[in-house]
Amino acid sequence: MLKKVLTAHNGKKWKAFPKVPDEEPVRHWLQSLAKRFLKQAPYKFHTTKTANQFRERKGQVDIFLQRPAAKGSDKLSYKDVLVVGELKKSYDTGRFKANFLQLTRHVRSVFADQPTRRFVHAFSLCGCKMELWIFDRSGAYSSGTFDIHSEPKMLARALVGYATMDDDTMGLDTFIEQQDGHCYVTLDDANGKETRHRLDKLMIRQKAIVCRGTTCYETQDSHVAKFSWTSDKRKLEVEPLKQAEAMGAKGVARVVAHRWGHSV
């Protein structure tokens, strides 16, 4: 796929890149590259036509990739969004903060509706200057700005990568299992034996990007399953809880099962 995408570059510039890089023609150009060279990729580029297409909140997203949506529906959901992009006509360092905050707003919406998401890929394309981003619960990480004409492989790799990434590389939740329309998590009980719990009702979630991402579900057996990020320099929360239980402390949550999850 990478070699095919690069055939659209003549050695000096991208052949069909708009002479006037307004948002709409640039979006059409990106989508045309995907249609020509990424037909077999599982994920496609999309855009919003109005500010009301997302179910959860208002706002237009210039360009994004998502899981295949249900046919016949023009409503979108941040639960399905995989990668978000922001397009601008020109590269203006004086507008960096405003553009970055706009991109961040979309990323925050992804985290809000995918609360156990590990990280989110994003990008900005301002004129011919591109910047790739990864957001996780500790903040944002940048590739640095590059010129898509002089560094065509960077753009091509980004497009191919975004359209073909597996769940782990995409930053999706890989520790909650989906089966028959239900969600399950496998943990270790007090004896070290694996136990499987069905997650039912979402009780609480944090919508900020930089936070512990604490998310709680009520389980089928009326327990509470808590997911959260923690520093590797701190003790696991389960340790003081077990200590409190051993000392007979009242009013403290009892640990039924736990498991140290992923690190980023």
GROMACS .gro file of C-alpha atoms in nm:
model
  264
    1MET     CA    1   0.000   0.000   0.000
    2LEU     CA    2   0.281   0.240   0.088
    3LYS     CA    3   0.444   0.210  -0.255
    4LYS     CA    4   0.109   0.262  -0.426
    5VAL     CA    5   0.039   0.580  -0.230
    6LEU     CA    6   0.384   0.717  -0.317
    7THR     CA    7   0.308   0.687  -0.691
    8ALA     CA    8   0.094   1.000  -0.641
    9HIS     CA    9   0.415   1.196  -0.565
   10ASN     CA   10   0.631   1.306  -0.860
   11GLY     CA   11   0.956   1.336  -0.666
   12LYS     CA   12   0.904   1.702  -0.583
   13LYS     CA   13   0.544   1.732  -0.472
   14TRP     CA   14   0.212   1.550  -0.448
   15LYS     CA   15   0.068   1.567  -0.800
   16ALA     CA   16  -0.295   1.652  -0.725
   17PHE     CA   17  -0.246   1.854  -0.408
   18PRO     CA   18  -0.471   2.163  -0.435
   19LYS     CA   19  -0.302   2.485  -0.548
   20VAL     CA   20  -0.517   2.670  -0.295
   21PRO     CA   21  -0.518   2.437   0.008
   22ASP     CA   22  -0.857   2.525   0.152
   23GLU     CA   23  -1.000   2.268   0.392
   24GLU     CA   24  -1.256   2.116   0.156
   25PRO     CA   25  -1.027   2.051  -0.146
   26VAL     CA   26  -0.754   1.914   0.084
   27ARG     CA   27  -1.006   1.682   0.247
   28HIS     CA   28  -1.122   1.563  -0.095
   29TRP     CA   29  -0.758   1.508  -0.193
   30LEU     CA   30  -0.689   1.294   0.114
   31GLN     CA   31  -1.007   1.095   0.060
   32SER     CA   32  -0.918   1.043  -0.307
   33LEU     CA   33  -0.577   0.903  -0.208
   34ALA     CA   34  -0.751   0.662   0.027
   35LYS     CA   35  -1.006   0.557  -0.237
   36ARG     CA   36  -0.736   0.495  -0.498
   37PHE     CA   37  -0.473   0.323  -0.290
   38LEU     CA   38  -0.631   0.205   0.036
   39LYS     CA   39  -0.940   0.025  -0.092
   40GLN     CA   40  -0.858  -0.290   0.102
   41ALA     CA   41  -0.791  -0.106   0.429
   42PRO     CA   42  -1.044  -0.174   0.707
   43TYR     CA   43  -1.089   0.192   0.804
   44LYS     CA   44  -1.201   0.482   0.583
   45PHE     CA   45  -1.175   0.861   0.599
   46HIS     CA   46  -1.494   1.048   0.686
   47THR     CA   47  -1.607   1.403   0.754
   48THR     CA   48  -1.907   1.575   0.908
   49LYS     CA   49  -2.152   1.768   0.694
   50THR     CA   50  -2.319   1.949   0.984
   51ALA     CA   51  -2.242   2.030   1.346
   52ASN     CA   52  -2.520   1.799   1.466
   53GLN     CA   53  -2.411   1.466   1.320
   54PHE     CA   54  -2.246   1.339   1.636
   55ARG     CA   55  -2.502   1.205   1.881
   56GLU     CA   56  -2.321   1.308   2.196
   57ARG     CA   57  -2.227   1.672   2.135
   58LYS     CA   58  -2.220   1.940   1.869
   59GLY     CA   59  -1.918   2.021   1.657
   60GLN     CA   60  -1.777   1.944   1.315
   61VAL     CA   61  -1.470   1.726   1.268
   62ASP     CA   62  -1.269   1.807   0.954
   63ILE     CA   63  -1.160   1.451   0.886
   64PHE     CA   64  -1.154   1.129   1.088
   65LEU     CA   65  -1.137   0.752   1.065
   66GLN     CA   66  -1.390   0.531   1.237
   67ARG     CA   67  -1.513   0.178   1.272
   68PRO     CA   68  -1.768   0.084   1.003
   69ALA     CA   69  -2.099   0.247   1.097
   70ALA     CA   70  -2.445   0.098   1.062
   71LYS     CA   71  -2.585   0.140   0.712
   72GLY     CA   72  -2.864   0.388   0.658
   73SER     CA   73  -2.773   0.611   0.953
   74ASP     CA   74  -2.627   0.959   0.916
   75LYS     CA   75  -2.569   0.988   1.291
   76LEU     CA   76  -2.213   0.948   1.411
   77SER     CA   77  -2.077   0.845   1.749
   78TYR     CA   78  -1.744   0.918   1.914
   79LYS     CA   79  -1.756   0.558   2.035
   80ASP     CA   80  -1.662   0.459   1.680
   81VAL     CA   81  -1.396   0.724   1.609
   82LEU     CA   82  -1.040   0.595   1.576
   83VAL     CA   83  -0.830   0.889   1.449
   84VAL     CA   84  -0.915   1.261   1.427
   85GLY     CA   85  -0.764   1.523   1.198
   86GLU     CA   86  -0.770   1.901   1.177
   87LEU     CA   87  -0.725   2.083   0.843
   88LYS     CA   88  -0.624   2.446   0.795
   89LYS     CA   89  -0.547   2.649   0.483
   90SER     CA   90  -0.207   2.770   0.599
   91TYR     CA   91   0.058   2.709   0.861
   92ASP     CA   92   0.053   2.995   1.111
   93THR     CA   93   0.260   2.960   1.427
   94GLY     CA   94   0.051   3.235   1.584
   95ARG     CA   95  -0.255   3.010   1.553
   96PHE     CA   96  -0.088   2.701   1.697
   97LYS     CA   97  -0.257   2.716   2.037
   98ALA     CA   98  -0.606   2.771   1.894
   99ASN     CA   99  -0.563   2.492   1.637
  100PHE     CA  100  -0.421   2.257   1.897
  101LEU     CA  101  -0.709   2.322   2.137
  102GLN     CA  102  -0.957   2.252   1.858
  103LEU     CA  103  -0.790   1.918   1.787
  104THR     CA  104  -0.776   1.843   2.159
  105ARG     CA  105  -1.150   1.903   2.194
  106HIS     CA  106  -1.218   1.620   1.948
  107VAL     CA  107  -0.969   1.391   2.124
  108ARG     CA  108  -1.136   1.462   2.458
  109SER     CA  109  -1.470   1.358   2.309
  110VAL     CA  110  -1.314   1.029   2.197
  111PHE     CA  111  -1.180   0.962   2.547
  112ALA     CA  112  -1.515   1.060   2.701
  113ASP     CA  113  -1.705   0.802   2.497
  114GLN     CA  114  -1.428   0.542   2.497
  115PRO     CA  115  -1.327   0.578   2.864
  116THR     CA  116  -1.100   0.274   2.866
  117ARG     CA  117  -0.920   0.380   2.548
  118ARG     CA  118  -0.542   0.368   2.606
  119PHE     CA  119  -0.438   0.641   2.361
  120VAL     CA  120  -0.570   0.829   2.057
  121HIS     CA  121  -0.397   0.912   1.729
  122ALA     CA  122  -0.457   1.255   1.575
  123PHE     CA  123  -0.302   1.482   1.314
  124SER     CA  124  -0.312   1.836   1.181
  125LEU     CA  125  -0.249   1.941   0.821
  126CYS     CA  126  -0.206   2.316   0.781
  127GLY     CA  127  -0.133   2.395   0.418
  128CYS     CA  128   0.148   2.154   0.336
  129LYS     CA  129   0.274   2.129   0.695
  130MET     CA  130   0.169   1.819   0.887
  131GLU     CA  131   0.205   1.717   1.250
  132LEU     CA  132   0.120   1.375   1.393
  133TRP     CA  133   0.000   1.341   1.750
  134ILE     CA  134  -0.060   1.073   2.010
  135PHE     CA  135  -0.269   1.162   2.315
  136ASP     CA  136  -0.278   0.949   2.627
  137ARG     CA  137  -0.376   1.015   2.986
  138SER     CA  138  -0.046   1.191   3.054
  139GLY     CA  139  -0.074   1.441   2.768
  140ALA     CA  140   0.010   1.488   2.399
  141TYR     CA  141   0.317   1.373   2.206
  142SER     CA  142   0.415   1.523   1.871
  143SER     CA  143   0.611   1.399   1.571
  144GLY     CA  144   0.719   1.755   1.502
  145THR     CA  145   0.605   1.949   1.196
  146PHE     CA  146   0.713   1.830   0.851
  147ASP     CA  147   0.648   1.932   0.490
  148ILE     CA  148   0.442   1.667   0.310
  149HIS     CA  149   0.600   1.751  -0.028
  150SER     CA  150   0.963   1.719   0.083
  151GLU     CA  151   0.890   1.423   0.314
  152PRO     CA  152   0.623   1.226   0.126
  153LYS     CA  153   0.697   0.899   0.305
  154MET     CA  154   0.591   1.054   0.635
  155LEU     CA  155   0.246   1.136   0.498
  156ALA     CA  156   0.214   0.804   0.316
  157ARG     CA  157   0.308   0.603   0.625
  158ALA     CA  158   0.062   0.800   0.835
  159LEU     CA  159  -0.226   0.739   0.593
  160VAL     CA  160  -0.151   0.369   0.555
  161GLY     CA  161  -0.093   0.329   0.928
  162TYR     CA  162  -0.415   0.502   1.031
  163ALA     CA  163  -0.619   0.297   0.783
  164THR     CA  164  -0.471  -0.043   0.873
  165MET     CA  165  -0.364  -0.038   1.240
  166ASP     CA  166  -0.463  -0.327   1.462
  167ASP     CA  167  -0.649  -0.261   1.788
  168ASP     CA  168  -0.335  -0.260   2.002
  169THR     CA  169  -0.147  -0.010   1.784
  170MET     CA  170  -0.458   0.205   1.753
  171GLY     CA  171  -0.471   0.238   2.131
  172LEU     CA  172  -0.804   0.063   2.171
  173ASP     CA  173  -0.909  -0.113   2.487
  174THR     CA  174  -0.772  -0.468   2.454
  175PHE     CA  175  -0.849  -0.594   2.805
  176ILE     CA  176  -1.230  -0.585   2.792
  177GLU     CA  177  -1.370  -0.874   2.588
  178GLN     CA  178  -1.679  -0.841   2.371
  179GLN     CA  179  -1.903  -1.145   2.344
  180ASP     CA  180  -2.269  -1.182   2.242
  181GLY     CA  181  -2.334  -0.812   2.294
  182HIS     CA  182  -2.186  -0.807   2.645
  183CYS     CA  183  -1.854  -0.690   2.790
  184TYR     CA  184  -1.636  -0.907   3.011
  185VAL     CA  185  -1.314  -0.858   3.203
  186THR     CA  186  -1.086  -1.132   3.337
  187LEU     CA  187  -0.925  -1.072   3.678
  188ASP     CA  188  -0.735  -1.266   3.945
  189ASP     CA  189  -0.911  -1.345   4.273
  190ALA     CA  190  -0.749  -1.362   4.618
  191ASN     CA  191  -0.617  -1.712   4.543
  192GLY     CA  192  -0.467  -1.610   4.210
  193LYS     CA  193  -0.739  -1.787   4.016
  194GLU     CA  194  -0.877  -1.622   3.703
  195THR     CA  195  -1.236  -1.503   3.731
  196ARG     CA  196  -1.450  -1.357   3.455
  197HIS     CA  197  -1.692  -1.073   3.526
  198ARG     CA  198  -1.961  -0.926   3.304
  199LEU     CA  199  -1.973  -0.547   3.296
  200ASP     CA  200  -2.322  -0.402   3.287
  201LYS     CA  201  -2.395  -0.039   3.373
  202LEU     CA  202  -2.138   0.239   3.331
  203MET     CA  203  -2.141   0.421   3.665
  204ILE     CA  204  -1.872   0.689   3.634
  205ARG     CA  205  -1.612   0.810   3.386
  206GLN     CA  206  -1.365   1.097   3.364
  207LYS     CA  207  -1.396   1.313   3.053
  208ALA     CA  208  -1.065   1.499   3.080
  209ILE     CA  209  -0.763   1.383   2.881
  210VAL     CA  210  -0.491   1.430   3.143
  211CYS     CA  211  -0.617   1.236   3.443
  212ARG     CA  212  -0.620   0.882   3.580
  213GLY     CA  213  -0.909   0.799   3.349
  214THR     CA  214  -1.103   0.642   3.634
  215THR     CA  215  -1.398   0.445   3.498
  216CYS     CA  216  -1.637   0.232   3.702
  217TYR     CA  217  -1.890  -0.028   3.589
  218GLU     CA  218  -2.149  -0.218   3.786
  219THR     CA  219  -2.100  -0.589   3.723
  220GLN     CA  220  -2.363  -0.855   3.673
  221ASP     CA  221  -2.296  -0.988   4.025
  222SER     CA  222  -2.350  -0.642   4.182
  223HIS     CA  223  -1.983  -0.559   4.231
  224VAL     CA  224  -1.802  -0.250   4.104
  225ALA     CA  225  -1.526  -0.289   3.846
  226LYS     CA  226  -1.286   0.004   3.855
  227PHE     CA  227  -1.036   0.088   3.580
  228SER     CA  228  -0.776   0.360   3.626
  229TRP     CA  229  -0.423   0.456   3.531
  230THR     CA  230  -0.160   0.492   3.799
  231SER     CA  231   0.202   0.594   3.823
  232ASP     CA  232   0.457   0.313   3.827
  233LYS     CA  233   0.617   0.497   4.120
  234ARG     CA  234   0.311   0.448   4.341
  235LYS     CA  235   0.184   0.141   4.519
  236LEU     CA  236  -0.108  -0.037   4.361
  237GLU     CA  237  -0.439   0.070   4.514
  238VAL     CA  238  -0.518  -0.292   4.594
  239GLU     CA  239  -0.236  -0.313   4.852
  240PRO     CA  240  -0.369  -0.063   5.111
  241LEU     CA  241  -0.722  -0.197   5.056
  242LYS     CA  242  -0.609  -0.549   5.140
  243GLN     CA  243  -0.419  -0.418   5.440
  244ALA     CA  244  -0.728  -0.234   5.564
  245GLU     CA  245  -0.938  -0.550   5.524
  246ALA     CA  246  -0.680  -0.755   5.716
  247MET     CA  247  -0.693  -0.502   6.002
  248GLY     CA  248  -1.073  -0.521   6.015
  249ALA     CA  249  -1.131  -0.162   5.903
  250LYS     CA  250  -1.496  -0.084   5.836
  251GLY     CA  251  -1.640   0.122   5.552
  252VAL     CA  252  -1.354   0.033   5.316
  253ALA     CA  253  -1.408  -0.134   4.980
  254ARG     CA  254  -1.328  -0.506   4.977
  255VAL     CA  255  -1.113  -0.633   4.692
  256VAL     CA  256  -1.280  -0.930   4.524
  257ALA     CA  257  -1.038  -0.959   4.232
  258HIS     CA  258  -0.785  -0.742   4.052
  259ARG     CA  259  -0.525  -0.740   3.777
  260TRP     CA  260  -0.245  -0.508   3.677
  261GLY     CA  261  -0.329  -0.413   3.321
  262HIS     CA  262  -0.142  -0.236   3.044
  263SER     CA  263   0.139   0.015   3.056
  264VAL     CA  264   0.197   0.292   2.803
   0.00000   0.00000   0.00000
